[in-house]
PDB file of C-alpha atoms in Angstrom:
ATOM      1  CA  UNK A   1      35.645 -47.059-107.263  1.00 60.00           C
ATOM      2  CA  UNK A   2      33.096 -44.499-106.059  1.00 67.00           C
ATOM      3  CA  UNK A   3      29.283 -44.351-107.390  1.00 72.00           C
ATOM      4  CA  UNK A   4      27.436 -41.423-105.826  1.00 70.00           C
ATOM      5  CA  UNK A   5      24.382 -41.668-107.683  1.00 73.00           C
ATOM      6  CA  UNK A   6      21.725 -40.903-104.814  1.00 75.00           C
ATOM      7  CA  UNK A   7      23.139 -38.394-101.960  1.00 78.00           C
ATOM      8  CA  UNK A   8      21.133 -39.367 -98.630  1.00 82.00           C
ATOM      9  CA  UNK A   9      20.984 -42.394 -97.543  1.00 79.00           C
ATOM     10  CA  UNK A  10      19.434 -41.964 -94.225  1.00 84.00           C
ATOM     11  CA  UNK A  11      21.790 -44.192 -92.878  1.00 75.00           C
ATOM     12  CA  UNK A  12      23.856 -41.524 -90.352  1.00 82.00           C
ATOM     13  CA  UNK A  13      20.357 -40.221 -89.220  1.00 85.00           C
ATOM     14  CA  UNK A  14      20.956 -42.085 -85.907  1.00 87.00           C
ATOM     15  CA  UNK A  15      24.714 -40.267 -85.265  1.00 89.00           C
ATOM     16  CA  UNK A  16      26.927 -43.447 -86.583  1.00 89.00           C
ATOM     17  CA  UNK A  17      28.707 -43.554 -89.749  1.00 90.00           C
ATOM     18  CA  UNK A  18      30.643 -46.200 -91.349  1.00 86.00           C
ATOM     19  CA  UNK A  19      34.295 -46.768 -91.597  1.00 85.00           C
ATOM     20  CA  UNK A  20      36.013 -48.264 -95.163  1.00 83.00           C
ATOM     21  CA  UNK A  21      35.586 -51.433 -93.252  1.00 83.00           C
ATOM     22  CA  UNK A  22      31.670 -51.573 -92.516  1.00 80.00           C
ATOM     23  CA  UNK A  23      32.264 -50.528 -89.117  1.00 85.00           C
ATOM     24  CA  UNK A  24      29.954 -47.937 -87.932  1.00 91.00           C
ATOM     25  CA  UNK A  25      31.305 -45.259 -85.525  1.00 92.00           C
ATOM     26  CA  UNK A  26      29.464 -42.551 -83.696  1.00 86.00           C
ATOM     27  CA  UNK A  27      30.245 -39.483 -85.734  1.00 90.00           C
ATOM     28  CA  UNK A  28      32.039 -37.867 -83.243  1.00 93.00           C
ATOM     29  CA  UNK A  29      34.534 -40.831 -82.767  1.00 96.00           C
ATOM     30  CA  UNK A  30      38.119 -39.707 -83.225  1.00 97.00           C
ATOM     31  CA  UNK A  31      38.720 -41.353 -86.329  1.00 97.00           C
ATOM     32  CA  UNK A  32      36.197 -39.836 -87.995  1.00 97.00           C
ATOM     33  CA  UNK A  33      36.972 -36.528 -86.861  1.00 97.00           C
ATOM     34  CA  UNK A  34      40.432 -37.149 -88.194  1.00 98.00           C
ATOM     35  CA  UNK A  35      39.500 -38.051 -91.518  1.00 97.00           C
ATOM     36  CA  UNK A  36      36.920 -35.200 -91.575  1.00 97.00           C
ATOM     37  CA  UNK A  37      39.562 -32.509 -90.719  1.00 98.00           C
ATOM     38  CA  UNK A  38      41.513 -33.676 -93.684  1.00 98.00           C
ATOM     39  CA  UNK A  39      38.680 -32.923 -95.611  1.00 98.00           C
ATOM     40  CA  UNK A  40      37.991 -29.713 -93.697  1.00 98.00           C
ATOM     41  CA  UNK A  41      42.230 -28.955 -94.504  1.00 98.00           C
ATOM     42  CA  UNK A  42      41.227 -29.948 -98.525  1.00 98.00           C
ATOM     43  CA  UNK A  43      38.092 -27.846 -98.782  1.00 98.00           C
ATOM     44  CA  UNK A  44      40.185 -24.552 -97.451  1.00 98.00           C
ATOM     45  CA  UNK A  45      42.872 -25.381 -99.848  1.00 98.00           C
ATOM     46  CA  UNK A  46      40.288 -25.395-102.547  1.00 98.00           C
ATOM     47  CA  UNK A  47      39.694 -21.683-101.084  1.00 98.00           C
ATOM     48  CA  UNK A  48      43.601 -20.507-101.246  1.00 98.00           C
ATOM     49  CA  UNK A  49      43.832 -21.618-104.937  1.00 98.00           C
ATOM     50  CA  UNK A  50      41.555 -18.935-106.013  1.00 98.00           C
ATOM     51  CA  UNK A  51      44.002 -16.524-104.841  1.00 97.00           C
ATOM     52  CA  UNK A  52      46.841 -18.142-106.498  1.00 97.00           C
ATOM     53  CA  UNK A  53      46.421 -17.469-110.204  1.00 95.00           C
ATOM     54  CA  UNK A  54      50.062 -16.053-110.163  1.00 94.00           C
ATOM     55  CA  UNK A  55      51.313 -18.676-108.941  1.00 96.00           C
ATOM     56  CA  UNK A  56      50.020 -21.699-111.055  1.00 97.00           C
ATOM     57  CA  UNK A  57      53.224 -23.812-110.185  1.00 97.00           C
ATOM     58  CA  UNK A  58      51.686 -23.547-106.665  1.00 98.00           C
ATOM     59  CA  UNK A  59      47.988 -24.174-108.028  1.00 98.00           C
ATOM     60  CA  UNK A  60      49.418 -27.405-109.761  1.00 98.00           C
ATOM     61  CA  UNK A  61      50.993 -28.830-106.498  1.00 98.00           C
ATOM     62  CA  UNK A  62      47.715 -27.804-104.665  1.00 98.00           C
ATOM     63  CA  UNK A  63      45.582 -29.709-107.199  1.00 98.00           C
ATOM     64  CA  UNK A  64      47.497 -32.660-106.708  1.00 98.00           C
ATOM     65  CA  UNK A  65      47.797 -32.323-103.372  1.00 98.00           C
ATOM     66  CA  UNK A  66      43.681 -32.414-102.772  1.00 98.00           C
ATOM     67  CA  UNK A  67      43.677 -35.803-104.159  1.00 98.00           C
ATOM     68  CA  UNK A  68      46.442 -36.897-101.811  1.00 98.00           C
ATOM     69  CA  UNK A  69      43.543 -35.923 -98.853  1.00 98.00           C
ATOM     70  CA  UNK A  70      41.118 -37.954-100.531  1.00 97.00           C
ATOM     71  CA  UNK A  71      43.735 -40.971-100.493  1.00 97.00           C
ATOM     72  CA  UNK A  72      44.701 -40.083 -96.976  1.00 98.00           C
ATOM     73  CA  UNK A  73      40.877 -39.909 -95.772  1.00 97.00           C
ATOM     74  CA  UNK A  74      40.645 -43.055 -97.519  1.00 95.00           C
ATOM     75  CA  UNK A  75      43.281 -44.758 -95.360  1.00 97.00           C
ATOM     76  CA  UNK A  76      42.134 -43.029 -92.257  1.00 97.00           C
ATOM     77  CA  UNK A  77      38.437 -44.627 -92.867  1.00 95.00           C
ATOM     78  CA  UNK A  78      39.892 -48.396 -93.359  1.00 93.00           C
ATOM     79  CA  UNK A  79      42.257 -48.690 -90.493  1.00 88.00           C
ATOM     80  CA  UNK A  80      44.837 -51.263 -91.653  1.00 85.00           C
ATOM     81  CA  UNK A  81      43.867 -54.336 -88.774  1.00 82.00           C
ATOM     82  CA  UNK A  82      45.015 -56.802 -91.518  1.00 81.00           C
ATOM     83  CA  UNK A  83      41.837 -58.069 -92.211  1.00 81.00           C
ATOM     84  CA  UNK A  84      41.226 -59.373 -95.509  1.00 82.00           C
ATOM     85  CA  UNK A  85      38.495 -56.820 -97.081  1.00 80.00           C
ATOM     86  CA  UNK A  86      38.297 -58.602-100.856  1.00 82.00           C
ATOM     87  CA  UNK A  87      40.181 -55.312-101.993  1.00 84.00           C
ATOM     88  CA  UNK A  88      43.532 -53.333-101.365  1.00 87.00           C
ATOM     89  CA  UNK A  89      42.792 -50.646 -99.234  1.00 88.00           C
ATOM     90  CA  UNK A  90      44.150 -47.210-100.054  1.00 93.00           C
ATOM     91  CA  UNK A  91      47.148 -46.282 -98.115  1.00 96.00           C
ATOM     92  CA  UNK A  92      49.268 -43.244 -98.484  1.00 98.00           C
ATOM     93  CA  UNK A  93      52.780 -44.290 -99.088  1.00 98.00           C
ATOM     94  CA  UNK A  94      56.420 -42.819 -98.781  1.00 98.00           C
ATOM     95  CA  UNK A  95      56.853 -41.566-102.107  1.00 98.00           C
ATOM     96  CA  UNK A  96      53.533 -39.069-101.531  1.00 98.00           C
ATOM     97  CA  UNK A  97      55.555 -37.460 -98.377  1.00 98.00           C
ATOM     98  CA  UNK A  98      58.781 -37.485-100.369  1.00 98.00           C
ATOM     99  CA  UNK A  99      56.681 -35.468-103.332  1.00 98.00           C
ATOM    100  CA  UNK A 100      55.783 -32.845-100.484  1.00 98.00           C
ATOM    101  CA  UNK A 101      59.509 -32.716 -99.014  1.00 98.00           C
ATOM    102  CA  UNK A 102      60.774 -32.100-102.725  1.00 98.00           C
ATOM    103  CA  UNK A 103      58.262 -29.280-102.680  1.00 98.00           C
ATOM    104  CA  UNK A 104      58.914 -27.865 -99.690  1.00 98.00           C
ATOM    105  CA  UNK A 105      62.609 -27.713-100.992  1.00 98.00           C
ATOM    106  CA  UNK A 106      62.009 -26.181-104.173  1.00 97.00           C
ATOM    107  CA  UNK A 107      59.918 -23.270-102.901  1.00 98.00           C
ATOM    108  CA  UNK A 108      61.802 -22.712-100.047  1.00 97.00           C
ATOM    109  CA  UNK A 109      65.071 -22.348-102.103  1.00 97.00           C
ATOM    110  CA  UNK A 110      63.671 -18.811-103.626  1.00 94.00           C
ATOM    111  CA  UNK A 111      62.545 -17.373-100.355  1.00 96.00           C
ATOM    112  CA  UNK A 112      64.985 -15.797 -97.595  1.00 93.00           C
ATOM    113  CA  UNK A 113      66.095 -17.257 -94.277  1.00 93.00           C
ATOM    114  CA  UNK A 114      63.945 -16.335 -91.633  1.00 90.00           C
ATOM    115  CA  UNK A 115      64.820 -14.271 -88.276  1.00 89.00           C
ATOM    116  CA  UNK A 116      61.733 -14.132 -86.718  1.00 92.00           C
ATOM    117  CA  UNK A 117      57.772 -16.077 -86.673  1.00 95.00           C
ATOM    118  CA  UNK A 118      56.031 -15.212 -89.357  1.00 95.00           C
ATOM    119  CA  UNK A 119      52.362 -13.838 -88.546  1.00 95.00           C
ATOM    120  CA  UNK A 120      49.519 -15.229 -90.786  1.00 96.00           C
ATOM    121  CA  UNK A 121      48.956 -12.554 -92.577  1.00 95.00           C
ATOM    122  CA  UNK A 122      50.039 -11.002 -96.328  1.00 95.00           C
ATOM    123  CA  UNK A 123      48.103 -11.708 -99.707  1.00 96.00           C
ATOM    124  CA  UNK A 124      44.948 -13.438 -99.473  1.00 97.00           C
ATOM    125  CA  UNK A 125      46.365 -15.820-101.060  1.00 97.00           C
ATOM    126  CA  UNK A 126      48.980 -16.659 -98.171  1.00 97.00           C
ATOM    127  CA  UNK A 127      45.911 -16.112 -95.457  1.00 97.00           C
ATOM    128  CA  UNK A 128      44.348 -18.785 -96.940  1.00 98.00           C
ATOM    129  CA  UNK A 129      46.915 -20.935 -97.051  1.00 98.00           C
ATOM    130  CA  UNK A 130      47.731 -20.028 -93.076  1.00 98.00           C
ATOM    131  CA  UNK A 131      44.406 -21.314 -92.311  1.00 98.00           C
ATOM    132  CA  UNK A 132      44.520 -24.495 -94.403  1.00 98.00           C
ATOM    133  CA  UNK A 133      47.876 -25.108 -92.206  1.00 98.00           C
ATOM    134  CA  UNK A 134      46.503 -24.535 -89.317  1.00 98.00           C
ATOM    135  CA  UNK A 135      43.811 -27.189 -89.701  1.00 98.00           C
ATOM    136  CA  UNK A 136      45.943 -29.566 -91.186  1.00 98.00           C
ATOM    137  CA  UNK A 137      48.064 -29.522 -87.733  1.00 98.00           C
ATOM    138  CA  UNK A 138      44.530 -30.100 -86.001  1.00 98.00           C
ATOM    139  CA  UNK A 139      44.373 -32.958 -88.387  1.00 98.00           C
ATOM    140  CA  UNK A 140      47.705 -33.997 -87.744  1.00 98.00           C
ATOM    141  CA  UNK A 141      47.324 -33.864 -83.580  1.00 98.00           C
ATOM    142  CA  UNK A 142      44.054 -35.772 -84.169  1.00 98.00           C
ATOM    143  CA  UNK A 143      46.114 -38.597 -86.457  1.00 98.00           C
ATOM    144  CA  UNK A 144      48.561 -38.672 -83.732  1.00 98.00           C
ATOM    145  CA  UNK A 145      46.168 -39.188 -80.887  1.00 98.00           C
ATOM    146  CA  UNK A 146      43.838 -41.751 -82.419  1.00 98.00           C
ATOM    147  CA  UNK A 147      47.113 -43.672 -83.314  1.00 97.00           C
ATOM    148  CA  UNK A 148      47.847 -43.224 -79.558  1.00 97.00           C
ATOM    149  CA  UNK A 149      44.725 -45.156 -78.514  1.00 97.00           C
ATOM    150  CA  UNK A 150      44.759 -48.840 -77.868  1.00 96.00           C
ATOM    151  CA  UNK A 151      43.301 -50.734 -81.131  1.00 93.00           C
ATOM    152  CA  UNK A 152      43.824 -47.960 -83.170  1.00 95.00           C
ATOM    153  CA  UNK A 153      45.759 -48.055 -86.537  1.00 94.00           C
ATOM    154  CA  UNK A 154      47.347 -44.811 -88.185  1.00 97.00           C
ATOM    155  CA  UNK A 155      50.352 -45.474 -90.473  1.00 95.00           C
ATOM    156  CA  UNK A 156      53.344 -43.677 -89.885  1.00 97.00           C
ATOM    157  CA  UNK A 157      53.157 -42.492 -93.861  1.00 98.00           C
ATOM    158  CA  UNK A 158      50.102 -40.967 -92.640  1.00 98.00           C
ATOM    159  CA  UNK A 159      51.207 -39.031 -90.106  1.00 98.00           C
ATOM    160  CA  UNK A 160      53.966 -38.431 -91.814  1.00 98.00           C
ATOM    161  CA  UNK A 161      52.124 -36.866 -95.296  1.00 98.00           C
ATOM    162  CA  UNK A 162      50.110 -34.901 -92.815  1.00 98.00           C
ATOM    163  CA  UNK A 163      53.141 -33.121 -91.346  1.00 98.00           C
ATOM    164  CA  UNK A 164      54.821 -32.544 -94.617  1.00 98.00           C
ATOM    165  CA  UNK A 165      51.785 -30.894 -95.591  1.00 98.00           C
ATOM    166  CA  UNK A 166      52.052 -28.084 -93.034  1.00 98.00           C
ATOM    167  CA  UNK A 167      55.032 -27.719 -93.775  1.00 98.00           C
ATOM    168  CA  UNK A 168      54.394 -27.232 -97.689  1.00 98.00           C
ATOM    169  CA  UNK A 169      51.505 -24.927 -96.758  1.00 98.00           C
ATOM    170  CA  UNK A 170      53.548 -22.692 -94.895  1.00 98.00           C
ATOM    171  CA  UNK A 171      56.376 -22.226 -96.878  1.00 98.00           C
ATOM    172  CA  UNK A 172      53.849 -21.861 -99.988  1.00 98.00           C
ATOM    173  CA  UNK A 173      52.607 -18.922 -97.453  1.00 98.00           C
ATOM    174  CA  UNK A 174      55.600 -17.683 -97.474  1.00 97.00           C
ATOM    175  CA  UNK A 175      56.075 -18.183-101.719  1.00 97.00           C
ATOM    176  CA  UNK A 176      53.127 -16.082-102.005  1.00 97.00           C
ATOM    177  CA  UNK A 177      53.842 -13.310 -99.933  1.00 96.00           C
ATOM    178  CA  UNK A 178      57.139 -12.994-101.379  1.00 94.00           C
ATOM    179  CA  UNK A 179      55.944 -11.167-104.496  1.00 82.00           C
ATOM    180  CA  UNK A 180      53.400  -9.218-102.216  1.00 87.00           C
ATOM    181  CA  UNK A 181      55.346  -7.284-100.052  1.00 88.00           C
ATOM    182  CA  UNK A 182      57.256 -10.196 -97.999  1.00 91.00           C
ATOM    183  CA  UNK A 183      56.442 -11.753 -94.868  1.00 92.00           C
ATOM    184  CA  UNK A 184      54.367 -10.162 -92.357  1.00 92.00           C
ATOM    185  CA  UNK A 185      56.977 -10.807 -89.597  1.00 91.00           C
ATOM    186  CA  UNK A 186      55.546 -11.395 -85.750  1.00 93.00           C
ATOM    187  CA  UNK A 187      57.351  -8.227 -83.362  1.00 91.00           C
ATOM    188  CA  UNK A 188      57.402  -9.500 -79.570  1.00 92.00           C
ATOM    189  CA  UNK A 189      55.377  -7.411 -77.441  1.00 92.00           C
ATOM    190  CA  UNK A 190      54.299  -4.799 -79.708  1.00 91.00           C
ATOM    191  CA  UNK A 191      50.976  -4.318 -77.849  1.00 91.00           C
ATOM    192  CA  UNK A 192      52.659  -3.838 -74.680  1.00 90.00           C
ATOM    193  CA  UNK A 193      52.215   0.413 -73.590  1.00 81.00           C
TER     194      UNK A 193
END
């Protein structure tokens, strides 16, 4: 599918890039910023799974999951117009968002109810995984405005995988804190003198 034998190509060197399709986009168009924030969310997961060698059933739903951003960047950079490319396009599709809500179940069923917001703090491991959150709601705002714009396609399983995956990274946050002390609950107006 991919061949990457020769890394430069020179081709971007005048600010375009091109879409799955051929298109080519100024780099900072919003569709390429969306698809590059996915990849920014998969590089800092990449980061939290170094912290997470006790928890390898996390590690293995993390691996898995940064080839689900590859798939979803891959969708992102071939907007579905229903143009006839010669090939299938990769889409993600509902049973990679149900994967993440059967995840987000089966953590979340070991960890206590929560009473208050939980600061992003704890083990490294669940700092990390704040941050990779946090960008994948950038992501996920990004996804939801370019699908916003006239001519624009984003699939709803898109948006939808994108959202999920928050939501996994936070509870999995949460997962790894659990055996480090707990949650590093937020305390309204505790800087206040």
């Amino acid at each position: 599918m991919v061949v990457l034998n020769r890394i430069y190509t020179r081709t971007g060197d005048d600010g375009t890039t091109a879409l799955g399709s051929g298109e080519r986009r100024p780099k900072h168009d919003l569709r390429i910023a969306a698809y590059g924030t996915v990849d920014e969310t998969n590089a800092l997961i990449g980061v939290a799974r170094l912290h997470l060698a006790a928890h390898p059933d996390m590690d293995a739903m993390l691996a898995r999951i940064q080839n689900d951003l590859f798939d979803l960047g891959a969708d992102l950079s071939t907007p579905d117009d229903g143009v006839d490319r010669g090939f299938e396009p990769l889409r993600i599709v509902a049973s990679q968002v149900a994967r993440l809500e059967r995840d987000i179940d089966t953590l979340n069923a070991g960890l206590k109810p929560l009473r208050s917001f939980v600061l992003p703090a704890g083990s490294p491991a669940a700092a990390h995984l704040h941050v990779a959150r946090t960008v994948c709601r950038r992501a996920e705002r990004m996804m939801v405005e370019l699908a916003g714009r006239d001519g624009e396609i984003v699939s709803p399983a898109a948006i939808k995988y994108a959202n999920r995956l928050s939501d996994l990274l936070f509870v999995m946050s949460r997962a790894a804190n659990a055996g480090a002390g707990g949650d590093v609950l937020w305390v309204p107006a505790a800087g206040r003198e």
